[in-house]
Amino acid sequence: MSDEVKSTNITWHQADITREDRERQNGHRAVTLWFTGLSGSGKSTLAHAVENALFERGCRTYVLDGDNIRHGLNKNLGFSPEDREENIRRIGEVAKLFNDAGVIALTAFISPYRADRDKARAIAAEGGFMEIYVACDLSVCEERDPKGLYKKARAGEIKEFTGISAPYEEPTAAELIVDTGKETLEESTAKVLAMLQERGVIK
Amino acid sequence: MSDEVKSTNITWHQADITREDRERQNGHRAVTLWFTGLSGSGKSTLAHAVENALFERGCRTYVLDGDNIRHGLNKNLGFSPEDREENIRRIGEVAKLFNDAGVIALTAFISPYRADRDKARAIAAEGGFMEIYVACDLSVCEERDPKGLYKKARAGEIKEFTGISAPYEEPTAAELIVDTGKETLEESTAKVLAMLQERGVIK
């Protein structure tokens, strides 16, 4: 807080509103829920299900996923290693801004590299980043293949496809693991909500 | 809205939460207030003063300015023409995400080029973008010189400084003009709030 006079006609300077102020206004903590897992593991579906449950409880939330990021903020990024890293970097920075604004950010990207996820964690507020590993057997993801991407990857039409021709580095210290191949969406959603209560994010 | 079954173990699909849902939750519309003007014109100070007033009314808001953007999301951008354009493009995209999340976004950047500001307007929701020209005589801005930048620009230590050695393209159709060289901060803030009421953003 500064009471420095920044301009000749400004005689008062209010303190900026902090994340804590906004958390009080919203009645919950503002954290990032970082969903990571293979294509087809159900990250986005689960993130939206969690968001729906939180919205019904009156929480402020926002899901960052391919639909609103790849066609907007990150539309100038491709799939080279550098671009993938920059993709995740920007998402981490935006999630941080949302947290600062008092909003629970839910990110749903494959984010296959541990180093990239750790960077997103590193810029978040202390205790404000929760990695949720959406584990699901590759065979199940490939059977679902909601966008037909595995089929194309197997046919060699997509190069460097995570799980097929590019690595997925499993989280080693995720705050939560859900297995969407064995749990129902309701069960996985309930596990996330229970974690949020245990960690004092929501009441 | 789709009721397509996207995965074998997902038996229901809730509709995603829309901006309109969030606006109802928050009790106000979610728009972008785009403050533009010379360095030292008071954009950030005014944006924060407006945010304070809106927060007191229970609104959800967030100010995007140099403090939280240049050191984070846009820290890999310099001041070349391409980087300046990309800087404003990303800010416009992030403001749009905040609006989608139900939050009033206030952006406080010089944003000297009309074309860049118009692009930010173009991606916003219909009627959801309000350009606020923070007009202030160059001489007043230079006298204030809160960061000592004008002094450096006059000394040639900063190249392409807006207003000195690089152009500022005045808005031709701003939704609001405030003159911080003639108005007090309270007066300028009141003008912004009045506009928001007139346009049905807040009650």
Short mmCIF file of C-alpha atoms in Angstrom, two decimals:
data_model
loop_
_atom_site.label_atom_id
_atom_site.label_comp_id
_atom_site.label_asym_id
_atom_site.label_seq_id
_atom_site.Cartn_x
_atom_site.Cartn_y
_atom_site.Cartn_z
CA MET A 1 0.00 0.00 0.00
CA SER A 2 1.33 3.37 -0.99
CA ASP A 3 -0.05 6.76 -0.21
CA GLU A 4 2.30 8.37 -2.69
CA VAL A 5 0.59 11.09 -4.68
CA LYS A 6 0.92 9.90 -8.27
CA SER A 7 -0.64 12.84 -10.01
CA THR A 8 -1.17 16.47 -9.25
CA ASN A 9 -4.94 16.26 -9.05
CA ILE A 10 -5.19 13.03 -7.10
CA THR A 11 -5.52 13.78 -3.44
CA TRP A 12 -6.24 10.29 -2.15
CA HIS A 13 -5.09 6.84 -3.01
CA GLN A 14 -7.19 3.85 -2.06
CA ALA A 15 -5.54 0.53 -1.52
CA ASP A 16 -5.97 -1.91 -4.37
CA ILE A 17 -8.35 -4.77 -3.79
CA THR A 18 -6.50 -7.94 -2.87
CA ARG A 19 -7.21 -11.59 -3.60
CA GLU A 20 -8.10 -11.98 0.05
CA ASP A 21 -10.70 -9.18 -0.24
CA ARG A 22 -12.28 -10.98 -3.18
CA GLU A 23 -12.18 -14.35 -1.44
CA ARG A 24 -14.11 -12.78 1.44
CA GLN A 25 -16.61 -11.32 -1.02
CA ASN A 26 -17.06 -14.71 -2.72
CA GLY A 27 -17.05 -16.88 0.40
CA HIS A 28 -14.43 -19.30 -0.91
CA ARG A 29 -10.72 -19.44 -1.67
CA ALA A 30 -9.53 -18.76 -5.21
CA VAL A 31 -7.30 -21.60 -6.37
CA THR A 32 -6.27 -23.30 -9.59
CA LEU A 33 -7.44 -26.86 -10.25
CA TRP A 34 -5.06 -28.17 -12.86
CA PHE A 35 -6.56 -31.22 -14.62
CA THR A 36 -3.97 -33.20 -16.55
CA GLY A 37 -4.24 -36.46 -18.48
CA LEU A 38 -4.41 -38.10 -21.89
CA SER A 39 -6.66 -36.96 -24.69
CA GLY A 40 -10.05 -38.55 -24.08
CA SER A 41 -9.42 -39.06 -20.36
CA GLY A 42 -12.32 -36.74 -19.55
CA LYS A 43 -10.46 -33.67 -18.21
CA SER A 44 -12.77 -31.10 -19.74
CA THR A 45 -15.94 -33.06 -18.96
CA LEU A 46 -14.87 -33.44 -15.34
CA ALA A 47 -13.76 -29.81 -15.04
CA HIS A 48 -17.16 -28.64 -16.31
CA ALA A 49 -18.98 -31.05 -13.98
CA VAL A 50 -17.00 -29.67 -11.03
CA GLU A 51 -17.72 -26.14 -12.19
CA ASN A 52 -21.44 -26.88 -12.40
CA ALA A 53 -21.42 -28.21 -8.84
CA LEU A 54 -19.48 -25.19 -7.59
CA PHE A 55 -21.72 -22.74 -9.46
CA GLU A 56 -24.77 -24.29 -7.77
CA ARG A 57 -23.07 -23.57 -4.44
CA GLY A 58 -22.62 -19.93 -5.45
CA CYS A 59 -18.88 -20.10 -6.16
CA ARG A 60 -17.08 -18.04 -8.81
CA THR A 61 -15.31 -20.33 -11.25
CA TYR A 62 -14.02 -20.51 -14.79
CA VAL A 63 -12.85 -23.40 -16.97
CA LEU A 64 -9.92 -22.79 -19.29
CA ASP A 65 -9.85 -25.43 -21.99
CA GLY A 66 -9.19 -25.90 -25.67
CA ASP A 67 -12.52 -24.37 -26.64
CA ASN A 68 -11.80 -20.94 -25.20
CA ILE A 69 -7.99 -20.85 -25.32
CA ARG A 70 -6.83 -22.47 -28.55
CA HIS A 71 -9.13 -20.31 -30.70
CA GLY A 72 -8.41 -17.12 -28.81
CA LEU A 73 -5.43 -16.27 -26.63
CA ASN A 74 -3.31 -19.12 -27.98
CA LYS A 75 -4.49 -19.19 -31.57
CA ASN A 76 -1.01 -18.10 -32.71
CA LEU A 77 0.56 -21.23 -31.22
CA GLY A 78 1.08 -24.57 -32.94
CA PHE A 79 2.24 -27.90 -31.59
CA SER A 80 6.03 -27.57 -31.72
CA PRO A 81 7.81 -28.21 -28.41
CA GLU A 82 8.33 -24.43 -27.95
CA ASP A 83 4.70 -23.67 -28.73
CA ARG A 84 3.41 -26.39 -26.42
CA GLU A 85 5.52 -24.96 -23.61
CA GLU A 86 4.31 -21.41 -24.35
CA ASN A 87 0.73 -22.71 -24.49
CA ILE A 88 0.95 -24.08 -20.97
CA ARG A 89 2.88 -21.05 -19.73
CA ARG A 90 0.16 -18.65 -20.85
CA ILE A 91 -2.56 -20.84 -19.36
CA GLY A 92 -0.73 -20.85 -16.04
CA GLU A 93 -0.44 -17.06 -16.13
CA VAL A 94 -4.13 -16.61 -16.97
CA ALA A 95 -5.15 -19.03 -14.21
CA LYS A 96 -3.09 -16.92 -11.82
CA LEU A 97 -4.91 -13.77 -12.94
CA PHE A 98 -8.25 -15.47 -12.36
CA ASN A 99 -7.15 -16.50 -8.86
CA ASP A 100 -6.06 -12.94 -8.20
CA ALA A 101 -9.56 -11.90 -9.27
CA GLY A 102 -11.06 -14.24 -6.68
CA VAL A 103 -12.11 -16.89 -9.21
CA ILE A 104 -11.45 -20.65 -8.99
CA ALA A 105 -9.69 -21.50 -12.26
CA LEU A 106 -10.09 -25.01 -13.66
CA THR A 107 -7.67 -25.83 -16.47
CA ALA A 108 -8.24 -28.82 -18.71
CA PHE A 109 -5.25 -29.48 -20.98
CA ILE A 110 -3.21 -32.61 -21.60
CA SER A 111 -0.15 -30.71 -20.30
CA PRO A 112 2.04 -33.80 -20.73
CA TYR A 113 5.29 -32.40 -19.36
CA ARG A 114 5.99 -32.33 -15.64
CA ALA A 115 8.29 -29.32 -15.97
CA ASP A 116 5.57 -27.21 -17.58
CA ARG A 117 3.02 -28.14 -14.92
CA ASP A 118 5.55 -27.41 -12.20
CA LYS A 119 6.11 -23.94 -13.65
CA ALA A 120 2.39 -23.24 -13.46
CA ARG A 121 2.45 -24.40 -9.86
CA ALA A 122 5.48 -22.25 -9.09
CA ILE A 123 3.77 -18.98 -10.06
CA ALA A 124 0.55 -19.76 -8.17
CA ALA A 125 -0.04 -18.53 -4.64
CA GLU A 126 1.24 -20.81 -1.85
CA GLY A 127 -1.20 -23.71 -1.51
CA GLY A 128 -3.30 -22.33 -4.33
CA PHE A 129 -2.50 -24.92 -6.98
CA MET A 130 -3.99 -28.40 -7.03
CA GLU A 131 -2.96 -30.88 -9.66
CA ILE A 132 -5.63 -33.40 -10.49
CA TYR A 133 -4.40 -36.36 -12.46
CA VAL A 134 -7.21 -37.62 -14.64
CA ALA A 135 -5.85 -41.12 -14.97
CA CYS A 136 -7.44 -43.38 -17.51
CA ASP A 137 -5.95 -46.33 -19.37
CA LEU A 138 -4.76 -45.45 -22.84
CA SER A 139 -6.91 -48.29 -24.19
CA VAL A 140 -10.03 -46.70 -22.67
CA CYS A 141 -9.12 -43.25 -24.00
CA GLU A 142 -8.47 -44.73 -27.42
CA GLU A 143 -11.76 -46.61 -27.41
CA ARG A 144 -13.63 -43.42 -26.51
CA ASP A 145 -11.69 -41.34 -29.06
CA PRO A 146 -14.34 -38.57 -28.92
CA LYS A 147 -12.62 -36.44 -31.56
CA GLY A 148 -11.26 -39.27 -33.72
CA LEU A 149 -7.72 -38.15 -32.90
CA TYR A 150 -6.33 -41.52 -31.85
CA LYS A 151 -7.48 -43.00 -35.13
CA LYS A 152 -5.61 -40.27 -37.01
CA ALA A 153 -2.56 -40.66 -34.80
CA ARG A 154 -2.46 -44.43 -35.41
CA ALA A 155 -2.75 -43.74 -39.13
CA GLY A 156 0.22 -41.39 -38.86
CA GLU A 157 -1.88 -38.37 -39.83
CA ILE A 158 -1.06 -36.64 -36.52
CA LYS A 159 2.58 -36.55 -35.52
CA GLU A 160 3.70 -36.49 -31.90
CA PHE A 161 0.37 -37.43 -30.39
CA THR A 162 0.53 -37.81 -26.62
CA GLY A 163 0.34 -41.44 -25.57
CA ILE A 164 0.96 -42.75 -29.08
CA SER A 165 4.01 -41.02 -30.47
CA ALA A 166 4.80 -38.47 -27.76
CA PRO A 167 5.31 -38.98 -24.04
CA TYR A 168 2.91 -38.28 -21.19
CA GLU A 169 4.74 -37.71 -17.95
CA GLU A 170 2.51 -38.84 -15.11
CA PRO A 171 2.29 -36.57 -12.08
CA THR A 172 4.39 -37.79 -9.19
CA ALA A 173 2.80 -35.65 -6.49
CA ALA A 174 -0.70 -34.81 -7.68
CA GLU A 175 -3.05 -33.53 -5.00
CA LEU A 176 -5.70 -35.91 -6.36
CA ILE A 177 -5.97 -38.81 -8.77
CA VAL A 178 -9.25 -39.80 -10.36
CA ASP A 179 -9.71 -42.73 -12.73
CA THR A 180 -12.46 -41.98 -15.18
CA GLY A 181 -12.17 -45.49 -16.62
CA LYS A 182 -13.32 -46.97 -13.32
CA GLU A 183 -15.31 -44.17 -11.67
CA THR A 184 -18.53 -42.55 -12.84
CA LEU A 185 -18.44 -38.83 -13.54
CA GLU A 186 -20.46 -38.30 -10.35
CA GLU A 187 -17.87 -40.21 -8.34
CA SER A 188 -14.92 -38.31 -9.79
CA THR A 189 -16.73 -35.00 -9.28
CA ALA A 190 -17.48 -35.91 -5.67
CA LYS A 191 -13.80 -36.69 -5.06
CA VAL A 192 -12.76 -33.26 -6.32
CA LEU A 193 -15.38 -31.52 -4.18
CA ALA A 194 -14.30 -33.50 -1.12
CA MET A 195 -10.71 -32.42 -1.69
CA LEU A 196 -11.79 -28.78 -1.96
CA GLN A 197 -13.61 -29.05 1.35
CA GLU A 198 -10.70 -30.81 3.06
CA ARG A 199 -8.32 -28.11 1.89
CA GLY A 200 -10.62 -25.33 3.00
CA VAL A 201 -11.29 -23.96 -0.49
CA ILE A 202 -15.05 -24.27 -0.07
CA LYS A 203 -17.14 -24.82 3.04
CA MET B 1 -26.02 -27.56 -25.90
CA SER B 2 -25.41 -31.17 -26.76
CA ASP B 3 -26.65 -34.32 -25.10
CA GLU B 4 -24.19 -36.41 -27.04
CA VAL B 5 -22.59 -39.10 -24.88
CA LYS B 6 -18.90 -38.27 -25.03
CA SER B 7 -17.53 -41.14 -23.04
CA THR B 8 -18.65 -44.63 -22.18
CA ASN B 9 -19.11 -43.97 -18.49
CA ILE B 10 -20.79 -40.59 -18.75
CA THR B 11 -24.52 -40.94 -18.69
CA TRP B 12 -25.52 -37.30 -18.43
CA HIS B 13 -24.25 -34.07 -19.84
CA GLN B 14 -25.01 -30.80 -18.14
CA ALA B 15 -25.06 -27.64 -20.16
CA ASP B 16 -22.03 -25.44 -19.67
CA ILE B 17 -22.52 -22.28 -17.64
CA THR B 18 -22.94 -19.25 -19.86
CA ARG B 19 -21.93 -15.64 -19.41
CA GLU B 20 -25.59 -14.82 -18.93
CA ASP B 21 -25.83 -17.35 -16.07
CA ARG B 22 -22.88 -15.68 -14.39
CA GLU B 23 -24.26 -12.19 -14.96
CA ARG B 24 -27.44 -13.28 -13.19
CA GLN B 25 -25.38 -14.70 -10.34
CA ASN B 26 -23.40 -11.47 -10.03
CA GLY B 27 -26.24 -9.03 -10.56
CA HIS B 28 -24.46 -7.01 -13.24
CA ARG B 29 -23.36 -7.31 -16.85
CA ALA B 30 -19.81 -8.43 -17.61
CA VAL B 31 -18.16 -5.95 -19.96
CA THR B 32 -14.72 -4.65 -20.81
CA LEU B 33 -13.80 -1.08 -19.89
CA TRP B 34 -10.87 -0.25 -22.12
CA PHE B 35 -8.96 2.75 -20.73
CA THR B 36 -6.59 4.27 -23.29
CA GLY B 37 -4.37 7.34 -23.12
CA LEU B 38 -0.85 8.66 -22.77
CA SER B 39 1.60 7.51 -20.15
CA GLY B 40 0.85 9.47 -17.00
CA SER B 41 -2.72 10.27 -18.05
CA GLY B 42 -4.03 8.33 -15.06
CA LYS B 43 -5.50 5.24 -16.73
CA SER B 44 -4.46 2.78 -14.05
CA THR B 45 -5.33 5.11 -11.18
CA LEU B 46 -8.79 5.72 -12.65
CA ALA B 47 -9.34 2.03 -13.43
CA HIS B 48 -8.53 1.11 -9.83
CA ALA B 49 -10.74 3.90 -8.48
CA VAL B 50 -13.63 2.61 -10.62
CA GLU B 51 -12.90 -0.93 -9.46
CA ASN B 52 -12.97 0.15 -5.82
CA ALA B 53 -16.35 1.81 -6.32
CA LEU B 54 -17.72 -1.28 -8.11
CA PHE B 55 -16.33 -3.65 -5.47
CA GLU B 56 -18.12 -1.66 -2.77
CA ARG B 57 -21.33 -2.24 -4.73
CA GLY B 58 -20.67 -5.98 -4.72
CA CYS B 59 -19.61 -6.25 -8.37
CA ARG B 60 -17.01 -8.71 -9.70
CA THR B 61 -14.20 -6.85 -11.41
CA TYR B 62 -10.56 -7.12 -12.35
CA VAL B 63 -8.01 -4.57 -13.54
CA LEU B 64 -5.50 -5.70 -16.15
CA ASP B 65 -2.55 -3.33 -16.19
CA GLY B 66 1.20 -3.28 -16.52
CA ASP B 67 1.71 -4.54 -13.00
CA ASN B 68 0.01 -7.88 -13.52
CA ILE B 69 0.47 -8.36 -17.28
CA ARG B 70 3.94 -7.18 -18.25
CA HIS B 71 5.64 -9.27 -15.55
CA GLY B 72 3.50 -12.34 -16.17
CA LEU B 73 1.53 -13.28 -19.26
CA ASN B 74 3.36 -10.81 -21.49
CA LYS B 75 6.82 -10.94 -19.96
CA ASN B 76 8.14 -12.48 -23.17
CA LEU B 77 7.14 -9.41 -25.19
CA GLY B 78 9.22 -6.33 -25.85
CA PHE B 79 8.34 -3.02 -27.44
CA SER B 80 8.78 -3.72 -31.14
CA PRO B 81 5.73 -2.98 -33.30
CA GLU B 82 4.92 -6.72 -33.52
CA ASP B 83 5.29 -7.19 -29.78
CA ARG B 84 3.17 -4.13 -29.00
CA GLU B 85 0.43 -5.52 -31.22
CA GLU B 86 0.68 -8.97 -29.61
CA ASN B 87 0.64 -7.33 -26.18
CA ILE B 88 -2.70 -5.67 -26.87
CA ARG B 89 -4.07 -8.75 -28.64
CA ARG B 90 -3.45 -10.95 -25.60
CA ILE B 91 -4.94 -8.37 -23.26
CA GLY B 92 -8.08 -8.24 -25.42
CA GLU B 93 -8.34 -12.02 -25.34
CA VAL B 94 -7.89 -12.18 -21.57
CA ALA B 95 -10.47 -9.43 -21.05
CA LYS B 96 -12.87 -11.51 -23.15
CA LEU B 97 -12.23 -14.55 -20.94
CA PHE B 98 -12.96 -12.46 -17.84
CA ASN B 99 -16.21 -11.24 -19.38
CA ASP B 100 -17.12 -14.82 -20.22
CA ALA B 101 -16.49 -15.61 -16.54
CA GLY B 102 -18.95 -12.87 -15.52
CA VAL B 103 -16.28 -10.38 -14.48
CA ILE B 104 -16.06 -6.71 -15.50
CA ALA B 105 -12.56 -6.34 -16.99
CA LEU B 106 -10.86 -2.95 -16.76
CA THR B 107 -7.78 -2.64 -18.95
CA ALA B 108 -5.30 0.17 -18.44
CA PHE B 109 -2.72 0.31 -21.22
CA ILE B 110 -1.59 3.14 -23.47
CA SER B 111 -2.80 1.07 -26.46
CA PRO B 112 -1.84 3.87 -28.87
CA TYR B 113 -3.05 2.27 -32.10
CA ARG B 114 -6.68 2.47 -33.16
CA ALA B 115 -6.43 -0.77 -35.14
CA ASP B 116 -5.31 -2.73 -32.09
CA ARG B 117 -8.08 -1.30 -29.92
CA ASP B 118 -10.62 -2.04 -32.63
CA LYS B 119 -9.49 -5.66 -32.73
CA ALA B 120 -10.08 -5.96 -28.99
CA ARG B 121 -13.54 -4.48 -29.52
CA ALA B 122 -14.23 -6.85 -32.40
CA ILE B 123 -13.76 -10.00 -30.31
CA ALA B 124 -15.85 -8.73 -27.39
CA ALA B 125 -19.52 -9.55 -27.04
CA GLU B 126 -21.94 -7.19 -28.79
CA GLY B 127 -22.23 -4.03 -26.68
CA GLY B 128 -19.74 -5.45 -24.20
CA PHE B 129 -16.79 -3.20 -24.96
CA MET B 130 -16.53 0.39 -23.79
CA GLU B 131 -13.57 2.51 -24.78
CA ILE B 132 -12.73 5.20 -22.27
CA TYR B 133 -10.36 7.82 -23.57
CA VAL B 134 -8.33 9.15 -20.68
CA ALA B 135 -7.52 12.44 -22.32
CA CYS B 136 -4.92 14.59 -20.71
CA ASP B 137 -2.63 17.20 -22.25
CA LEU B 138 0.82 15.89 -22.99
CA SER B 139 2.26 18.79 -21.00
CA VAL B 140 0.31 17.67 -17.92
CA CYS B 141 1.37 14.04 -18.36
CA GLU B 142 4.95 15.12 -18.79
CA GLU B 143 4.82 17.29 -15.72
CA ARG B 144 3.45 14.41 -13.66
CA ASP B 145 5.93 11.91 -15.15
CA PRO B 146 5.27 9.46 -12.28
CA LYS B 147 7.82 6.92 -13.51
CA GLY B 148 10.37 9.38 -14.91
CA LEU B 149 9.78 7.99 -18.41
CA TYR B 150 9.21 11.29 -20.18
CA LYS B 151 12.50 12.56 -18.85
CA LYS B 152 14.25 9.49 -20.25
CA ALA B 153 12.38 9.78 -23.55
CA ARG B 154 13.37 13.45 -23.91
CA ALA B 155 16.95 12.45 -23.20
CA GLY B 156 16.73 9.85 -25.95
CA GLU B 157 17.17 6.98 -23.49
CA ILE B 158 13.81 5.50 -24.47
CA LYS B 159 13.12 5.10 -28.19
CA GLU B 160 9.62 5.29 -29.65
CA PHE B 161 7.95 6.70 -26.58
CA THR B 162 4.26 7.42 -27.14
CA GLY B 163 3.57 11.14 -27.39
CA ILE B 164 7.25 12.06 -27.79
CA SER B 165 8.72 9.89 -30.50
CA ALA B 166 5.85 7.53 -31.34
CA PRO B 167 2.26 8.35 -32.25
CA TYR B 168 -0.85 8.16 -30.10
CA GLU B 169 -3.96 7.71 -32.20
CA GLU B 170 -6.85 9.35 -30.39
CA PRO B 171 -10.10 7.38 -30.25
CA THR B 172 -12.66 8.66 -32.74
CA ALA B 173 -15.69 6.95 -31.24
CA ALA B 174 -14.92 6.36 -27.57
CA GLU B 175 -17.91 5.57 -25.39
CA LEU B 176 -16.57 8.07 -22.86
CA ILE B 177 -13.92 10.75 -22.60
CA VAL B 178 -12.53 11.91 -19.29
CA ASP B 179 -9.93 14.64 -18.87
CA THR B 180 -7.83 13.95 -15.83
CA GLY B 181 -6.03 17.24 -16.29
CA LYS B 182 -9.26 19.13 -15.61
CA GLU B 183 -11.37 16.72 -13.56
CA THR B 184 -10.65 15.35 -10.11
CA LEU B 185 -10.32 11.59 -9.77
CA GLU B 186 -13.71 11.56 -8.05
CA GLU B 187 -15.30 13.38 -10.98
CA SER B 188 -13.79 11.06 -13.59
CA THR B 189 -14.79 8.02 -11.55
CA ALA B 190 -18.35 9.30 -11.26
CA LYS B 191 -18.53 9.77 -15.03
CA VAL B 192 -17.53 6.15 -15.62
CA LEU B 193 -20.07 4.89 -13.08
CA ALA B 194 -22.80 7.03 -14.64
CA MET B 195 -22.02 5.55 -18.05
CA LEU B 196 -22.21 2.04 -16.62
CA GLN B 197 -25.64 2.79 -15.18
CA GLU B 198 -26.88 4.40 -18.39
CA ARG B 199 -25.78 1.37 -20.37
CA GLY B 200 -27.37 -1.07 -17.96
CA VAL B 201 -24.12 -2.67 -16.82
CA ILE B 202 -24.85 -1.94 -13.17
CA LYS B 203 -28.08 -0.91 -11.45
#
